[in-house]
Tab-separated table of C-alpha atoms in Angstrom:
chain	number	residue	atom	x	y	z
A	1	MET	CA	-0.168	67.865	-1.178
A	2	GLU	CA	2.202	69.081	-4.327
A	3	THR	CA	5.345	69.095	-1.397
A	4	SER	CA	4.666	65.762	0.290
A	5	LYS	CA	5.146	63.740	-2.802
A	6	LYS	CA	7.324	62.564	-4.805
A	7	LYS	CA	7.510	64.284	-8.048
A	8	GLU	CA	7.893	62.616	-11.744
A	9	ASN	CA	9.979	64.068	-14.148
A	10	LEU	CA	7.485	63.876	-17.645
A	11	GLU	CA	8.253	65.232	-21.032
A	12	ILE	CA	5.601	64.457	-24.110
A	13	GLU	CA	6.914	65.479	-28.171
A	14	GLY	CA	10.098	67.357	-26.817
A	15	TYR	CA	7.439	69.455	-24.024
A	16	PRO	CA	8.655	68.823	-20.593
A	17	ILE	CA	5.582	69.126	-18.078
A	18	GLU	CA	5.222	69.911	-14.358
A	19	GLY	CA	2.739	70.966	-12.495
A	20	LEU	CA	-0.149	68.417	-10.857
A	21	SER	CA	-4.449	68.622	-11.390
A	22	ILE	CA	-5.770	66.504	-8.166
A	23	SER	CA	-9.814	67.053	-8.677
A	24	GLY	CA	-11.268	69.738	-6.247
A	25	HIS	CA	-7.956	70.141	-4.836
A	26	GLU	CA	-4.954	72.303	-7.717
A	27	THR	CA	-5.105	72.443	-11.041
A	28	CYS	CA	-1.529	74.055	-12.587
A	29	ILE	CA	-0.195	72.079	-15.368
A	30	ILE	CA	3.221	74.001	-16.504
A	31	PHE	CA	4.700	74.123	-19.675
A	32	PRO	CA	7.997	76.056	-18.596
A	33	SER	CA	10.325	75.709	-22.485
A	34	LEU	CA	7.397	77.769	-23.632
A	35	LYS	CA	6.488	79.958	-20.100
A	36	ILE	CA	2.952	79.258	-20.347
A	37	ALA	CA	1.099	77.606	-17.725
A	38	PHE	CA	-3.092	76.678	-17.450
A	39	ASP	CA	-4.636	77.361	-14.491
A	40	ILE	CA	-3.756	78.172	-11.124
A	41	GLY	CA	-4.043	76.156	-8.652
A	42	LYS	CA	-2.539	77.133	-5.561
A	43	CYS	CA	0.067	78.534	-7.389
A	44	PRO	CA	2.739	76.508	-7.018
A	45	GLN	CA	6.428	77.388	-7.422
A	46	ARG	CA	7.475	76.853	-10.388
A	47	ALA	CA	4.689	78.456	-11.904
A	48	ILE	CA	5.308	81.743	-10.855
A	49	PHE	CA	7.805	81.628	-13.683
A	50	GLN	CA	5.079	81.008	-16.286
A	51	GLU	CA	4.500	84.447	-17.893
A	52	PHE	CA	1.557	83.633	-19.002
A	53	LEU	CA	-1.204	82.180	-17.766
A	54	PHE	CA	-4.881	80.492	-18.852
A	55	ILE	CA	-7.807	79.808	-16.719
A	56	SER	CA	-10.521	77.309	-17.547
A	57	HIS	CA	-12.939	78.165	-15.290
A	58	GLY	CA	-13.698	79.728	-12.269
A	59	HIS	CA	-13.866	76.990	-9.529
A	60	MET	CA	-11.516	77.594	-6.975
A	61	ASP	CA	-9.194	74.848	-7.260
A	62	HIS	CA	-8.300	75.521	-10.792
A	63	ILE	CA	-8.398	80.053	-9.724
A	64	GLY	CA	-7.923	79.869	-6.435
A	65	GLY	CA	-3.937	80.928	-5.943
A	66	LEU	CA	-4.315	84.152	-8.242
A	67	PRO	CA	-3.847	86.834	-6.349
A	68	MET	CA	-0.969	85.334	-5.346
A	69	TYR	CA	1.002	84.439	-8.396
A	70	VAL	CA	0.310	87.923	-9.488
A	71	ALA	CA	1.971	89.779	-5.994
A	72	THR	CA	4.640	86.882	-6.060
A	73	ARG	CA	5.694	88.345	-10.056
A	74	GLY	CA	5.803	91.441	-8.567
A	75	LEU	CA	7.490	90.464	-5.476
A	76	TYR	CA	10.347	88.919	-7.630
A	77	SER	CA	10.317	91.841	-10.109
A	78	LEU	CA	9.118	89.693	-13.087
A	79	LYS	CA	7.347	90.838	-15.901
A	80	PRO	CA	3.484	91.529	-15.448
A	81	PRO	CA	1.707	88.353	-16.211
A	82	THR	CA	-0.871	88.077	-19.381
A	83	ILE	CA	-4.321	86.063	-17.943
A	84	ILE	CA	-5.886	84.864	-20.559
A	85	VAL	CA	-9.762	84.286	-18.965
A	86	PRO	CA	-12.934	83.835	-19.938
A	87	MET	CA	-15.005	86.368	-21.124
A	88	GLU	CA	-17.965	85.261	-18.700
A	89	ILE	CA	-15.460	85.650	-15.827
A	90	LYS	CA	-12.988	88.807	-16.811
A	91	GLU	CA	-15.061	91.681	-14.586
A	92	SER	CA	-15.129	89.522	-11.594
A	93	VAL	CA	-11.144	88.583	-12.052
A	94	GLU	CA	-10.994	92.011	-12.015
A	95	LYS	CA	-12.763	92.679	-8.733
A	96	LEU	CA	-10.355	90.145	-7.027
A	97	LEU	CA	-8.114	91.712	-7.762
A	98	GLN	CA	-8.366	94.566	-6.816
A	99	VAL	CA	-10.220	93.963	-3.564
A	100	HIS	CA	-6.395	92.505	-3.133
A	101	ARG	CA	-4.782	96.516	-4.662
A	102	ASP	CA	-7.389	97.102	-1.858
A	103	MET	CA	-6.218	95.184	0.890
A	104	ASP	CA	-2.002	94.846	-0.028
A	105	GLN	CA	-1.809	98.096	-1.585
A	106	SER	CA	0.085	97.118	-3.772
A	107	GLU	CA	-0.617	97.011	-7.405
A	108	LEU	CA	-0.869	93.357	-8.450
A	109	LYS	CA	0.139	94.314	-12.288
A	110	CYS	CA	-1.567	92.558	-14.544
A	111	ASN	CA	-2.799	91.600	-18.240
A	112	ILE	CA	-5.818	90.302	-18.209
A	113	ILE	CA	-7.506	89.445	-21.693
A	114	GLY	CA	-10.936	87.260	-21.897
A	115	LEU	CA	-11.782	85.864	-24.657
A	116	ASN	CA	-14.891	83.755	-26.009
A	117	ILE	CA	-15.143	81.137	-27.380
A	118	GLY	CA	-13.243	80.754	-30.973
A	119	GLU	CA	-11.473	84.016	-30.654
A	120	GLU	CA	-7.791	83.946	-30.585
A	121	TYR	CA	-4.760	86.405	-29.166
A	122	GLN	CA	-1.080	85.829	-30.093
A	123	LEU	CA	0.848	85.977	-27.349
A	124	ARG	CA	4.007	86.188	-29.071
A	125	LYS	CA	5.428	86.327	-32.702
A	126	ASP	CA	5.485	82.849	-32.328
A	127	LEU	CA	2.424	81.678	-30.218
A	128	VAL	CA	-1.301	82.159	-30.470
A	129	VAL	CA	-3.854	80.983	-27.994
A	130	LYS	CA	-7.666	80.004	-29.000
A	131	ALA	CA	-10.225	79.504	-26.634
A	132	PHE	CA	-12.566	76.702	-27.119
A	133	ARG	CA	-15.883	75.199	-26.100
A	134	THR	CA	-15.928	72.435	-22.946
A	135	TYR	CA	-18.697	71.373	-20.919
A	136	HIS	CA	-18.534	71.851	-16.916
A	137	VAL	CA	-20.925	72.357	-14.220
A	138	ILE	CA	-20.716	76.565	-14.574
A	139	PRO	CA	-18.850	78.404	-17.813
A	140	SER	CA	-15.671	77.114	-19.157
A	141	GLN	CA	-13.356	76.540	-21.816
A	142	GLY	CA	-10.366	75.078	-22.590
A	143	TYR	CA	-7.232	76.746	-25.027
A	144	ILE	CA	-5.334	75.556	-27.507
A	145	VAL	CA	-2.107	76.848	-28.454
A	146	TYR	CA	-0.624	77.316	-31.548
A	147	CYS	CA	3.401	77.699	-32.292
A	148	VAL	CA	3.609	79.427	-35.899
A	149	LYS	CA	6.049	79.215	-37.918
A	150	HIS	CA	6.868	80.905	-41.275
A	151	LYS	CA	8.074	77.800	-42.903
A	152	LEU	CA	5.825	74.413	-42.479
A	153	LYS	CA	8.582	71.131	-41.677
A	154	GLN	CA	8.730	69.234	-44.389
A	155	GLU	CA	7.561	66.488	-43.274
A	156	TYR	CA	3.787	68.809	-42.938
A	157	VAL	CA	3.755	69.957	-46.515
A	158	GLY	CA	0.453	69.239	-48.350
A	159	LEU	CA	-1.532	68.740	-44.447
A	160	PRO	CA	-4.929	70.287	-45.208
A	161	GLY	CA	-4.798	72.654	-41.998
A	162	ASN	CA	-6.889	71.207	-39.323
A	163	GLU	CA	-4.525	67.897	-40.130
A	164	ILE	CA	-1.545	70.051	-38.824
A	165	LYS	CA	-3.359	71.553	-35.234
A	166	LYS	CA	-3.606	67.194	-34.758
A	167	LEU	CA	-0.117	66.062	-34.240
A	168	LYS	CA	0.817	67.234	-31.243
A	169	LEU	CA	-0.556	67.601	-27.857
A	170	SER	CA	-4.041	66.757	-26.128
A	171	GLY	CA	-4.802	67.217	-22.394
A	172	VAL	CA	-8.031	65.175	-21.163
A	173	GLU	CA	-9.367	65.383	-18.018
A	174	SER	CA	-10.067	61.774	-16.291
A	175	THR	CA	-11.659	62.314	-12.790
A	176	TYR	CA	-12.924	59.116	-13.046
A	177	VAL	CA	-11.250	55.299	-13.768
A	178	ASP	CA	-12.946	52.812	-11.986
A	179	ASN	CA	-16.361	51.049	-12.255
A	180	THR	CA	-17.536	52.832	-8.592
A	181	MET	CA	-18.089	55.663	-10.715
A	182	THR	CA	-20.127	55.525	-14.123
A	183	VAL	CA	-20.197	57.670	-16.852
A	184	GLN	CA	-23.583	59.166	-15.632
A	185	ASN	CA	-21.978	60.222	-12.435
A	186	ALA	CA	-18.911	61.907	-13.943
A	187	ARG	CA	-20.968	63.990	-16.229
A	188	ASP	CA	-23.343	64.798	-13.085
A	189	TYR	CA	-20.549	66.633	-12.268
A	190	GLY	CA	-19.214	68.079	-15.410
A	191	HIS	CA	-16.784	65.066	-15.876
A	192	ILE	CA	-15.821	62.677	-18.304
A	193	HIS	CA	-15.022	59.416	-17.180
A	194	LEU	CA	-11.733	57.264	-18.504
A	195	SER	CA	-13.735	54.967	-20.575
A	196	GLU	CA	-15.348	57.191	-22.316
A	197	ILE	CA	-11.967	57.666	-23.812
A	198	LYS	CA	-11.582	54.122	-24.187
A	199	TYR	CA	-14.973	54.685	-26.127
A	200	HIS	CA	-14.048	56.633	-28.185
A	201	ALA	CA	-10.556	56.061	-28.953
A	202	ASP	CA	-10.479	56.628	-32.518
A	203	ARG	CA	-11.401	60.009	-32.674
A	204	PHE	CA	-7.838	60.801	-30.936
A	205	HIS	CA	-5.791	61.845	-33.647
A	206	ASN	CA	-2.824	63.430	-31.551
A	207	LYS	CA	0.427	62.387	-31.115
A	208	ALA	CA	-0.130	62.229	-27.404
A	209	ILE	CA	-2.711	62.883	-24.810
A	210	LEU	CA	-2.234	63.998	-21.330
A	211	LEU	CA	-4.684	63.023	-18.787
A	212	ILE	CA	-5.110	65.076	-16.035
A	213	HIS	CA	-7.692	66.093	-13.359
A	214	PHE	CA	-8.157	62.241	-11.898
A	215	SER	CA	-10.122	61.613	-8.535
A	216	ALA	CA	-8.043	61.905	-4.932
A	217	ARG	CA	-9.757	58.666	-4.285
A	218	TYR	CA	-7.573	57.093	-6.149
A	219	LYS	CA	-4.248	55.661	-5.291
A	220	LEU	CA	-1.227	56.383	-7.988
A	221	ASP	CA	-1.000	52.795	-8.459
A	222	GLU	CA	-4.770	52.445	-9.464
A	223	ILE	CA	-4.157	55.313	-12.375
A	224	LYS	CA	-1.406	53.380	-13.637
A	225	ALA	CA	-3.122	50.276	-13.924
A	226	ALA	CA	-6.429	51.603	-15.984
A	227	VAL	CA	-4.400	54.523	-17.861
A	228	SER	CA	-2.388	51.102	-18.982
A	229	ALA	CA	-5.679	49.130	-19.775
A	230	MET	CA	-6.232	51.333	-23.096
A	231	PRO	CA	-7.106	49.967	-26.170
A	232	PRO	CA	-4.676	48.789	-29.041
A	233	SER	CA	-4.814	52.298	-30.904
A	234	LEU	CA	-3.742	54.833	-27.969
A	235	GLU	CA	-0.839	52.805	-26.882
A	236	GLY	CA	2.379	54.137	-26.311
A	237	ARG	CA	0.349	57.622	-26.661
A	238	VAL	CA	-1.585	58.073	-23.486
A	239	PHE	CA	0.391	59.569	-20.454
A	240	ALA	CA	-1.228	60.943	-16.953
A	241	LEU	CA	-0.233	63.947	-14.756
A	242	THR	CA	0.207	61.908	-11.797
A	243	ASN	CA	2.403	64.558	-9.240
A	244	GLY	CA	0.646	64.525	-5.934
A	245	PHE	CA	-0.821	60.815	-5.496
């Protein structure tokens, strides 16, 4: 799907964003300026060059390309990646990679880090990731990435820490966008309906919101039409990752 569709260049709050996210098919969201990827999907080419990978859960459309990601970085003589996974699946991920080591007779070098909800890991001097709880049909979690700076910008001086955290970008799935599927249908599958985001619009204090994980049942124009009809409080702050549609 990725290669047959025209890719849309997306930049939000100064961060270029690449990848694709199609429910049930593939999710891999890439922030090349930070060298990080959220989930690996089928391992799109650009994901290979990201040093850090955050896995949200064990469904195949989110983790299926993991062995290829590690193997191809090794093939290109790139630094072994750091892969953050939910603690519940860390042992299974290690077993998965060992199976591929045995079959491929290669080292598949990588650093697997398991995080529990609320735990943090320092990726590098200026970058920290923290796991937070998400709700799906199997154990899952999301990740907050903090850019740590020793000197706070003058416009942020005096703001409490929790307000500073809200200032940038939030990624939110929106699998269903119309009335052909109800909110309860979405929840039955551990997903979110766009109407829920609209209903809770006043709770979003981020500068920008990136919607991902749309159902493959939709066409591009249907997604764009639904996203353009957001409440005034979200106007100009909501973006959609539509590569592959």
